[in-house]
PDB file of C-alpha atoms in Angstrom:
ATOM      1  CA  UNK A   1     -27.838   7.862   6.751  1.00  0.00           C
ATOM      2  CA  UNK A   2     -31.277   7.188   8.259  1.00  0.00           C
ATOM      3  CA  UNK A   3     -30.591   3.450   8.080  1.00  0.00           C
ATOM      4  CA  UNK A   4     -27.182   3.945   9.713  1.00  0.00           C
ATOM      5  CA  UNK A   5     -28.592   6.012  12.578  1.00  0.00           C
ATOM      6  CA  UNK A   6     -31.436   3.503  13.077  1.00  0.00           C
ATOM      7  CA  UNK A   7     -28.966   0.612  13.183  1.00  0.00           C
ATOM      8  CA  UNK A   8     -26.717   2.405  15.663  1.00  0.00           C
ATOM      9  CA  UNK A   9     -29.644   3.295  17.932  1.00  0.00           C
ATOM     10  CA  UNK A  10     -29.831  -0.227  19.378  1.00  0.00           C
ATOM     11  CA  UNK A  11     -27.237  -1.100  22.072  1.00  0.00           C
ATOM     12  CA  UNK A  12     -27.029  -4.748  20.986  1.00  0.00           C
ATOM     13  CA  UNK A  13     -26.141  -3.720  17.443  1.00  0.00           C
ATOM     14  CA  UNK A  14     -23.529  -1.316  18.783  1.00  0.00           C
ATOM     15  CA  UNK A  15     -22.116  -4.188  20.856  1.00  0.00           C
ATOM     16  CA  UNK A  16     -21.968  -6.362  17.736  1.00  0.00           C
ATOM     17  CA  UNK A  17     -19.968  -3.662  15.949  1.00  0.00           C
ATOM     18  CA  UNK A  18     -17.662  -3.456  18.960  1.00  0.00           C
ATOM     19  CA  UNK A  19     -17.098  -7.207  18.770  1.00  0.00           C
ATOM     20  CA  UNK A  20     -16.207  -6.966  15.077  1.00  0.00           C
ATOM     21  CA  UNK A  21     -13.965  -4.006  15.827  1.00  0.00           C
ATOM     22  CA  UNK A  22     -12.080  -6.172  18.311  1.00  0.00           C
ATOM     23  CA  UNK A  23     -11.911  -9.157  15.962  1.00  0.00           C
ATOM     24  CA  UNK A  24     -13.013  -8.802  12.347  1.00  0.00           C
ATOM     25  CA  UNK A  25     -14.251 -11.651  10.149  1.00  0.00           C
ATOM     26  CA  UNK A  26     -16.292 -13.601  12.752  1.00  0.00           C
ATOM     27  CA  UNK A  27     -18.886 -16.316  12.141  1.00  0.00           C
ATOM     28  CA  UNK A  28     -22.450 -16.146  13.439  1.00  0.00           C
ATOM     29  CA  UNK A  29     -21.606 -18.945  15.873  1.00  0.00           C
ATOM     30  CA  UNK A  30     -18.699 -16.959  17.335  1.00  0.00           C
ATOM     31  CA  UNK A  31     -20.809 -13.811  17.690  1.00  0.00           C
ATOM     32  CA  UNK A  32     -23.864 -15.472  19.256  1.00  0.00           C
ATOM     33  CA  UNK A  33     -21.626 -17.013  21.927  1.00  0.00           C
ATOM     34  CA  UNK A  34     -20.946 -13.490  23.191  1.00  0.00           C
ATOM     35  CA  UNK A  35     -24.614 -12.531  23.657  1.00  0.00           C
ATOM     36  CA  UNK A  36     -27.371 -13.735  25.981  1.00  0.00           C
ATOM     37  CA  UNK A  37     -29.966 -14.117  23.254  1.00  0.00           C
ATOM     38  CA  UNK A  38     -31.105 -16.647  20.685  1.00  0.00           C
ATOM     39  CA  UNK A  39     -29.262 -17.323  17.443  1.00  0.00           C
ATOM     40  CA  UNK A  40     -32.262 -15.869  15.589  1.00  0.00           C
ATOM     41  CA  UNK A  41     -32.043 -12.651  17.607  1.00  0.00           C
ATOM     42  CA  UNK A  42     -28.373 -12.178  16.734  1.00  0.00           C
ATOM     43  CA  UNK A  43     -29.175 -12.919  13.080  1.00  0.00           C
ATOM     44  CA  UNK A  44     -31.882 -10.219  13.044  1.00  0.00           C
ATOM     45  CA  UNK A  45     -29.497  -7.613  14.444  1.00  0.00           C
ATOM     46  CA  UNK A  46     -26.766  -8.589  11.964  1.00  0.00           C
ATOM     47  CA  UNK A  47     -29.292  -8.326   9.110  1.00  0.00           C
ATOM     48  CA  UNK A  48     -30.119  -4.730  10.100  1.00  0.00           C
ATOM     49  CA  UNK A  49     -26.415  -3.902  10.280  1.00  0.00           C
ATOM     50  CA  UNK A  50     -25.947  -5.442   6.820  1.00  0.00           C
ATOM     51  CA  UNK A  51     -28.907  -3.473   5.423  1.00  0.00           C
ATOM     52  CA  UNK A  52     -27.304  -0.279   6.766  1.00  0.00           C
ATOM     53  CA  UNK A  53     -23.968  -1.210   5.189  1.00  0.00           C
ATOM     54  CA  UNK A  54     -22.213  -1.358   8.550  1.00  0.00           C
ATOM     55  CA  UNK A  55     -21.476  -5.075   8.222  1.00  0.00           C
ATOM     56  CA  UNK A  56     -20.511  -7.012   5.095  1.00  0.00           C
ATOM     57  CA  UNK A  57     -20.308 -10.780   4.739  1.00  0.00           C
ATOM     58  CA  UNK A  58     -18.069 -13.116   2.790  1.00  0.00           C
ATOM     59  CA  UNK A  59     -18.245 -16.871   2.250  1.00  0.00           C
ATOM     60  CA  UNK A  60     -15.078 -18.787   3.051  1.00  0.00           C
ATOM     61  CA  UNK A  61     -15.665 -22.470   2.443  1.00  0.00           C
ATOM     62  CA  UNK A  62     -18.757 -23.440   4.433  1.00  0.00           C
ATOM     63  CA  UNK A  63     -18.434 -20.473   6.785  1.00  0.00           C
ATOM     64  CA  UNK A  64     -20.060 -17.073   6.469  1.00  0.00           C
ATOM     65  CA  UNK A  65     -17.802 -14.401   7.935  1.00  0.00           C
ATOM     66  CA  UNK A  66     -18.931 -10.957   9.123  1.00  0.00           C
ATOM     67  CA  UNK A  67     -16.731  -7.879   8.652  1.00  0.00           C
ATOM     68  CA  UNK A  68     -17.061  -4.355  10.008  1.00  0.00           C
ATOM     69  CA  UNK A  69     -17.483  -1.767   7.228  1.00  0.00           C
ATOM     70  CA  UNK A  70     -16.450   1.640   8.646  1.00  0.00           C
ATOM     71  CA  UNK A  71     -17.291   3.657   5.495  1.00  0.00           C
ATOM     72  CA  UNK A  72     -20.896   4.594   6.509  1.00  0.00           C
ATOM     73  CA  UNK A  73     -19.594   5.728   9.913  1.00  0.00           C
ATOM     74  CA  UNK A  74     -16.956   7.790   8.099  1.00  0.00           C
ATOM     75  CA  UNK A  75     -19.720   9.432   6.044  1.00  0.00           C
ATOM     76  CA  UNK A  76     -21.666  10.252   9.229  1.00  0.00           C
ATOM     77  CA  UNK A  77     -18.473  11.683  10.683  1.00  0.00           C
ATOM     78  CA  UNK A  78     -17.852  13.842   7.608  1.00  0.00           C
ATOM     79  CA  UNK A  79     -21.457  15.114   7.517  1.00  0.00           C
ATOM     80  CA  UNK A  80     -22.235  15.583  11.195  1.00  0.00           C
ATOM     81  CA  UNK A  81     -18.983  15.750  13.122  1.00  0.00           C
ATOM     82  CA  UNK A  82     -16.045  17.120  11.141  1.00  0.00           C
ATOM     83  CA  UNK A  83     -17.712  20.373  10.074  1.00  0.00           C
ATOM     84  CA  UNK A  84     -18.231  21.282  13.740  1.00  0.00           C
ATOM     85  CA  UNK A  85     -14.732  20.330  14.836  1.00  0.00           C
ATOM     86  CA  UNK A  86     -11.396  22.065  14.508  1.00  0.00           C
ATOM     87  CA  UNK A  87      -8.968  20.258  12.143  1.00  0.00           C
ATOM     88  CA  UNK A  88      -6.807  19.002  15.022  1.00  0.00           C
ATOM     89  CA  UNK A  89      -9.837  17.534  16.775  1.00  0.00           C
ATOM     90  CA  UNK A  90     -10.970  15.835  13.560  1.00  0.00           C
ATOM     91  CA  UNK A  91      -7.527  14.296  13.199  1.00  0.00           C
ATOM     92  CA  UNK A  92      -7.610  12.960  16.741  1.00  0.00           C
ATOM     93  CA  UNK A  93     -11.027  11.441  16.266  1.00  0.00           C
ATOM     94  CA  UNK A  94     -10.308  10.025  12.821  1.00  0.00           C
ATOM     95  CA  UNK A  95     -11.697   6.524  12.499  1.00  0.00           C
ATOM     96  CA  UNK A  96      -8.465   5.026  11.282  1.00  0.00           C
ATOM     97  CA  UNK A  97      -7.028   5.234  14.790  1.00  0.00           C
ATOM     98  CA  UNK A  98      -9.791   2.869  15.920  1.00  0.00           C
ATOM     99  CA  UNK A  99      -9.065   0.109  13.426  1.00  0.00           C
ATOM    100  CA  UNK A 100      -7.055  -2.933  14.420  1.00  0.00           C
ATOM    101  CA  UNK A 101      -5.443  -5.018  11.748  1.00  0.00           C
ATOM    102  CA  UNK A 102      -6.821  -8.384  10.777  1.00  0.00           C
ATOM    103  CA  UNK A 103      -5.621 -10.309   7.734  1.00  0.00           C
ATOM    104  CA  UNK A 104      -8.342  -8.727   5.604  1.00  0.00           C
ATOM    105  CA  UNK A 105     -10.283  -5.448   5.484  1.00  0.00           C
ATOM    106  CA  UNK A 106     -13.436  -4.929   3.414  1.00  0.00           C
ATOM    107  CA  UNK A 107     -14.945  -1.541   2.572  1.00  0.00           C
ATOM    108  CA  UNK A 108     -18.258  -0.965   0.759  1.00  0.00           C
ATOM    109  CA  UNK A 109     -19.920   2.166  -0.566  1.00  0.00           C
ATOM    110  CA  UNK A 110     -22.701   3.099  -3.006  1.00  0.00           C
ATOM    111  CA  UNK A 111     -21.976   5.918  -5.460  1.00  0.00           C
ATOM    112  CA  UNK A 112     -24.409   7.503  -7.890  1.00  0.00           C
ATOM    113  CA  UNK A 113     -22.400   7.142 -11.097  1.00  0.00           C
ATOM    114  CA  UNK A 114     -21.778   4.743 -13.974  1.00  0.00           C
ATOM    115  CA  UNK A 115     -19.269   1.851 -13.909  1.00  0.00           C
ATOM    116  CA  UNK A 116     -17.306   3.529 -16.697  1.00  0.00           C
ATOM    117  CA  UNK A 117     -16.999   6.828 -14.848  1.00  0.00           C
ATOM    118  CA  UNK A 118     -16.080   5.058 -11.605  1.00  0.00           C
ATOM    119  CA  UNK A 119     -13.408   2.990 -13.401  1.00  0.00           C
ATOM    120  CA  UNK A 120     -11.993   6.194 -14.881  1.00  0.00           C
ATOM    121  CA  UNK A 121     -11.863   7.793 -11.419  1.00  0.00           C
ATOM    122  CA  UNK A 122      -9.905   4.807 -10.101  1.00  0.00           C
ATOM    123  CA  UNK A 123      -7.390   4.626 -12.954  1.00  0.00           C
ATOM    124  CA  UNK A 124      -6.979   8.261 -14.048  1.00  0.00           C
ATOM    125  CA  UNK A 125      -4.057   9.897 -12.245  1.00  0.00           C
ATOM    126  CA  UNK A 126      -5.459  13.442 -12.227  1.00  0.00           C
ATOM    127  CA  UNK A 127      -8.832  12.326 -10.883  1.00  0.00           C
ATOM    128  CA  UNK A 128      -7.204  10.022  -8.320  1.00  0.00           C
ATOM    129  CA  UNK A 129      -5.373  12.995  -6.843  1.00  0.00           C
ATOM    130  CA  UNK A 130      -8.675  14.754  -6.180  1.00  0.00           C
ATOM    131  CA  UNK A 131      -9.794  12.234  -3.562  1.00  0.00           C
ATOM    132  CA  UNK A 132      -6.673  10.299  -2.518  1.00  0.00           C
ATOM    133  CA  UNK A 133      -4.838  12.975  -0.538  1.00  0.00           C
ATOM    134  CA  UNK A 134      -3.421  14.610  -3.695  1.00  0.00           C
ATOM    135  CA  UNK A 135      -1.581  11.412  -4.643  1.00  0.00           C
ATOM    136  CA  UNK A 136      -1.170  10.517  -8.307  1.00  0.00           C
ATOM    137  CA  UNK A 137      -0.959   7.032  -9.822  1.00  0.00           C
ATOM    138  CA  UNK A 138       0.865   6.160 -13.040  1.00  0.00           C
ATOM    139  CA  UNK A 139       0.571   2.909 -14.997  1.00  0.00           C
ATOM    140  CA  UNK A 140       0.011   1.585 -18.520  1.00  0.00           C
ATOM    141  CA  UNK A 141      -2.859  -0.441 -16.962  1.00  0.00           C
ATOM    142  CA  UNK A 142      -1.845  -3.707 -18.558  1.00  0.00           C
ATOM    143  CA  UNK A 143      -2.041  -7.111 -16.781  1.00  0.00           C
ATOM    144  CA  UNK A 144       1.296  -7.638 -15.072  1.00  0.00           C
ATOM    145  CA  UNK A 145       2.182  -3.978 -15.580  1.00  0.00           C
ATOM    146  CA  UNK A 146       3.732  -1.830 -12.873  1.00  0.00           C
ATOM    147  CA  UNK A 147       2.055   1.106 -11.161  1.00  0.00           C
ATOM    148  CA  UNK A 148       3.595   3.867  -9.066  1.00  0.00           C
ATOM    149  CA  UNK A 149       1.966   6.203  -6.551  1.00  0.00           C
ATOM    150  CA  UNK A 150       3.445   9.583  -5.736  1.00  0.00           C
ATOM    151  CA  UNK A 151       2.734  13.129  -4.656  1.00  0.00           C
ATOM    152  CA  UNK A 152       4.365  16.303  -6.035  1.00  0.00           C
ATOM    153  CA  UNK A 153       5.102  17.429  -2.479  1.00  0.00           C
ATOM    154  CA  UNK A 154       6.298  14.083  -1.111  1.00  0.00           C
ATOM    155  CA  UNK A 155       9.776  14.052  -2.608  1.00  0.00           C
ATOM    156  CA  UNK A 156       9.665  10.422  -3.730  1.00  0.00           C
ATOM    157  CA  UNK A 157       7.466   7.435  -4.461  1.00  0.00           C
ATOM    158  CA  UNK A 158       4.756   6.668  -1.902  1.00  0.00           C
ATOM    159  CA  UNK A 159       3.897   3.224  -3.213  1.00  0.00           C
ATOM    160  CA  UNK A 160       4.412   0.738  -6.013  1.00  0.00           C
ATOM    161  CA  UNK A 161       2.958  -2.530  -7.191  1.00  0.00           C
ATOM    162  CA  UNK A 162       1.658  -4.695  -9.999  1.00  0.00           C
ATOM    163  CA  UNK A 163      -1.646  -4.867 -11.850  1.00  0.00           C
ATOM    164  CA  UNK A 164      -2.599  -8.504 -11.315  1.00  0.00           C
ATOM    165  CA  UNK A 165      -6.049  -8.504 -12.956  1.00  0.00           C
ATOM    166  CA  UNK A 166      -7.940  -5.930 -15.027  1.00  0.00           C
ATOM    167  CA  UNK A 167     -11.556  -6.336 -16.144  1.00  0.00           C
ATOM    168  CA  UNK A 168     -12.779  -2.809 -16.964  1.00  0.00           C
ATOM    169  CA  UNK A 169     -15.131  -1.497 -15.767  1.00  0.00           C
ATOM    170  CA  UNK A 170     -15.775  -4.296 -13.283  1.00  0.00           C
ATOM    171  CA  UNK A 171     -12.682  -5.402 -11.410  1.00  0.00           C
ATOM    172  CA  UNK A 172      -9.117  -4.339 -10.671  1.00  0.00           C
ATOM    173  CA  UNK A 173      -6.690  -6.397  -8.576  1.00  0.00           C
ATOM    174  CA  UNK A 174      -3.306  -4.963  -7.581  1.00  0.00           C
ATOM    175  CA  UNK A 175      -0.433  -5.805  -5.301  1.00  0.00           C
ATOM    176  CA  UNK A 176       0.871  -2.833  -3.319  1.00  0.00           C
ATOM    177  CA  UNK A 177       4.012  -2.028  -1.361  1.00  0.00           C
ATOM    178  CA  UNK A 178       3.914   1.164   0.717  1.00  0.00           C
ATOM    179  CA  UNK A 179       7.059   3.314   0.545  1.00  0.00           C
ATOM    180  CA  UNK A 180       6.244   6.460   2.494  1.00  0.00           C
ATOM    181  CA  UNK A 181       8.142   5.390   5.633  1.00  0.00           C
ATOM    182  CA  UNK A 182      10.497   2.732   6.894  1.00  0.00           C
ATOM    183  CA  UNK A 183       7.793   1.337   9.178  1.00  0.00           C
ATOM    184  CA  UNK A 184       5.405   0.613   6.306  1.00  0.00           C
ATOM    185  CA  UNK A 185       8.163  -0.537   3.952  1.00  0.00           C
ATOM    186  CA  UNK A 186       8.881  -3.309   6.444  1.00  0.00           C
ATOM    187  CA  UNK A 187       5.303  -4.609   6.039  1.00  0.00           C
ATOM    188  CA  UNK A 188       6.050  -5.890   2.536  1.00  0.00           C
ATOM    189  CA  UNK A 189       3.416  -6.444  -0.148  1.00  0.00           C
ATOM    190  CA  UNK A 190      -0.364  -6.614   0.309  1.00  0.00           C
ATOM    191  CA  UNK A 191      -3.234  -6.874  -2.186  1.00  0.00           C
ATOM    192  CA  UNK A 192      -6.038  -4.454  -3.097  1.00  0.00           C
ATOM    193  CA  UNK A 193      -9.144  -5.532  -5.050  1.00  0.00           C
ATOM    194  CA  UNK A 194     -11.633  -3.020  -6.489  1.00  0.00           C
ATOM    195  CA  UNK A 195     -15.009  -4.530  -7.509  1.00  0.00           C
ATOM    196  CA  UNK A 196     -17.700  -2.474  -9.256  1.00  0.00           C
ATOM    197  CA  UNK A 197     -21.307  -3.677  -9.497  1.00  0.00           C
ATOM    198  CA  UNK A 198     -23.959  -1.539 -11.245  1.00  0.00           C
ATOM    199  CA  UNK A 199     -27.157  -1.092  -9.220  1.00  0.00           C
ATOM    200  CA  UNK A 200     -29.796   0.961 -11.016  1.00  0.00           C
ATOM    201  CA  UNK A 201     -28.402   4.462 -11.517  1.00  0.00           C
ATOM    202  CA  UNK A 202     -25.590   3.794  -9.015  1.00  0.00           C
ATOM    203  CA  UNK A 203     -22.607   1.561  -8.419  1.00  0.00           C
ATOM    204  CA  UNK A 204     -21.824  -0.720  -5.504  1.00  0.00           C
ATOM    205  CA  UNK A 205     -18.067  -0.432  -4.933  1.00  0.00           C
ATOM    206  CA  UNK A 206     -16.255  -2.967  -2.756  1.00  0.00           C
ATOM    207  CA  UNK A 207     -12.584  -2.506  -1.874  1.00  0.00           C
ATOM    208  CA  UNK A 208     -10.883  -5.506  -0.260  1.00  0.00           C
ATOM    209  CA  UNK A 209      -7.429  -4.968   1.222  1.00  0.00           C
ATOM    210  CA  UNK A 210      -5.975  -8.331   2.184  1.00  0.00           C
ATOM    211  CA  UNK A 211      -2.789 -10.400   2.417  1.00  0.00           C
ATOM    212  CA  UNK A 212      -1.898  -8.239   5.418  1.00  0.00           C
ATOM    213  CA  UNK A 213       0.089  -9.799   8.211  1.00  0.00           C
ATOM    214  CA  UNK A 214      -1.584 -10.085  11.603  1.00  0.00           C
ATOM    215  CA  UNK A 215      -0.916  -6.833  13.452  1.00  0.00           C
ATOM    216  CA  UNK A 216       0.118  -4.961  10.296  1.00  0.00           C
ATOM    217  CA  UNK A 217       0.705  -1.207  10.532  1.00  0.00           C
ATOM    218  CA  UNK A 218      -2.719   0.471  10.311  1.00  0.00           C
ATOM    219  CA  UNK A 219      -1.324   3.158   8.002  1.00  0.00           C
ATOM    220  CA  UNK A 220      -1.676   0.585   5.229  1.00  0.00           C
ATOM    221  CA  UNK A 221      -5.473   0.418   5.392  1.00  0.00           C
ATOM    222  CA  UNK A 222      -6.672   3.105   7.813  1.00  0.00           C
ATOM    223  CA  UNK A 223      -7.117   5.735   5.093  1.00  0.00           C
ATOM    224  CA  UNK A 224      -9.663   3.822   3.006  1.00  0.00           C
ATOM    225  CA  UNK A 225     -12.806   5.328   4.629  1.00  0.00           C
ATOM    226  CA  UNK A 226     -11.480   8.834   3.864  1.00  0.00           C
ATOM    227  CA  UNK A 227     -10.473   7.881   0.303  1.00  0.00           C
ATOM    228  CA  UNK A 228     -13.832   6.310  -0.533  1.00  0.00           C
ATOM    229  CA  UNK A 229     -15.750   9.168   1.074  1.00  0.00           C
ATOM    230  CA  UNK A 230     -13.743  11.595  -1.045  1.00  0.00           C
ATOM    231  CA  UNK A 231     -14.361   9.495  -4.179  1.00  0.00           C
ATOM    232  CA  UNK A 232     -18.123   9.476  -3.571  1.00  0.00           C
ATOM    233  CA  UNK A 233     -18.198  13.223  -2.878  1.00  0.00           C
ATOM    234  CA  UNK A 234     -16.240  14.110  -6.021  1.00  0.00           C
ATOM    235  CA  UNK A 235     -18.214  11.843  -8.372  1.00  0.00           C
ATOM    236  CA  UNK A 236     -21.606  12.948  -7.049  1.00  0.00           C
ATOM    237  CA  UNK A 237     -20.964  16.664  -6.479  1.00  0.00           C
ATOM    238  CA  UNK A 238     -17.700  17.588  -8.210  1.00  0.00           C
ATOM    239  CA  UNK A 239     -16.424  18.962  -4.903  1.00  0.00           C
ATOM    240  CA  UNK A 240     -13.295  18.035  -2.958  1.00  0.00           C
ATOM    241  CA  UNK A 241     -13.698  16.592   0.541  1.00  0.00           C
ATOM    242  CA  UNK A 242     -11.378  17.898   3.237  1.00  0.00           C
ATOM    243  CA  UNK A 243     -10.193  15.057   5.476  1.00  0.00           C
ATOM    244  CA  UNK A 244      -7.203  14.711   7.801  1.00  0.00           C
ATOM    245  CA  UNK A 245      -5.511  12.693   5.052  1.00  0.00           C
ATOM    246  CA  UNK A 246      -6.010  15.410   2.446  1.00  0.00           C
ATOM    247  CA  UNK A 247      -4.130  17.881   4.681  1.00  0.00           C
ATOM    248  CA  UNK A 248      -0.936  15.795   4.817  1.00  0.00           C
ATOM    249  CA  UNK A 249       0.805  17.519   1.914  1.00  0.00           C
ATOM    250  CA  UNK A 250      -0.780  20.978   2.047  1.00  0.00           C
TER     251      UNK A 250
END
């Protein structure tokens, strides 16, 4: 959190995050055009944002694209904001309402656990319910196999899809179709990729939610910061994290 607070302390870095909030997946050239400073200066600020986990980069052909990663801000919110706020205020200030849909969303987080335990938390239905709003997931976890997402209090399936690629405990790729409302049903199928990389006594988890249409309903991806924060909390402490999403079916 110290690195996050230090990165956010500079107004130029906050402006860079605002630019990525407006339009995610920008090149260095596109970002530097918006600032009255040298290319090197913009690069230095982006490097500090990357080091703090607030920005992640992806290569696409010869271009290097920069994406906003809201998970560290979600963690700051959970630690320093939500415990002082009433539940209704936390819901109003939830970060998902601030996300606008690009074609791709990338979320990163570091969790002190093993790849095997993290894989189990992703694929075990009972564990999944502890951090994903009480929702369960059922599948035989075979390539090409179907999975279903539900909640005992929802009265029907909340989502369904196919397991496209499984490489335990490293990578899981799934298609997903949301079913919890007519508005999200109309969005069709998107793709979710879980990538686990061991780093010392921890794991670097990257979740990429892509194949979203431009302007897609933010319900499809807005809950990821809460889900990943809950996953980290449960694996590291064994405790459940109360978020606006976890109160949906209480």
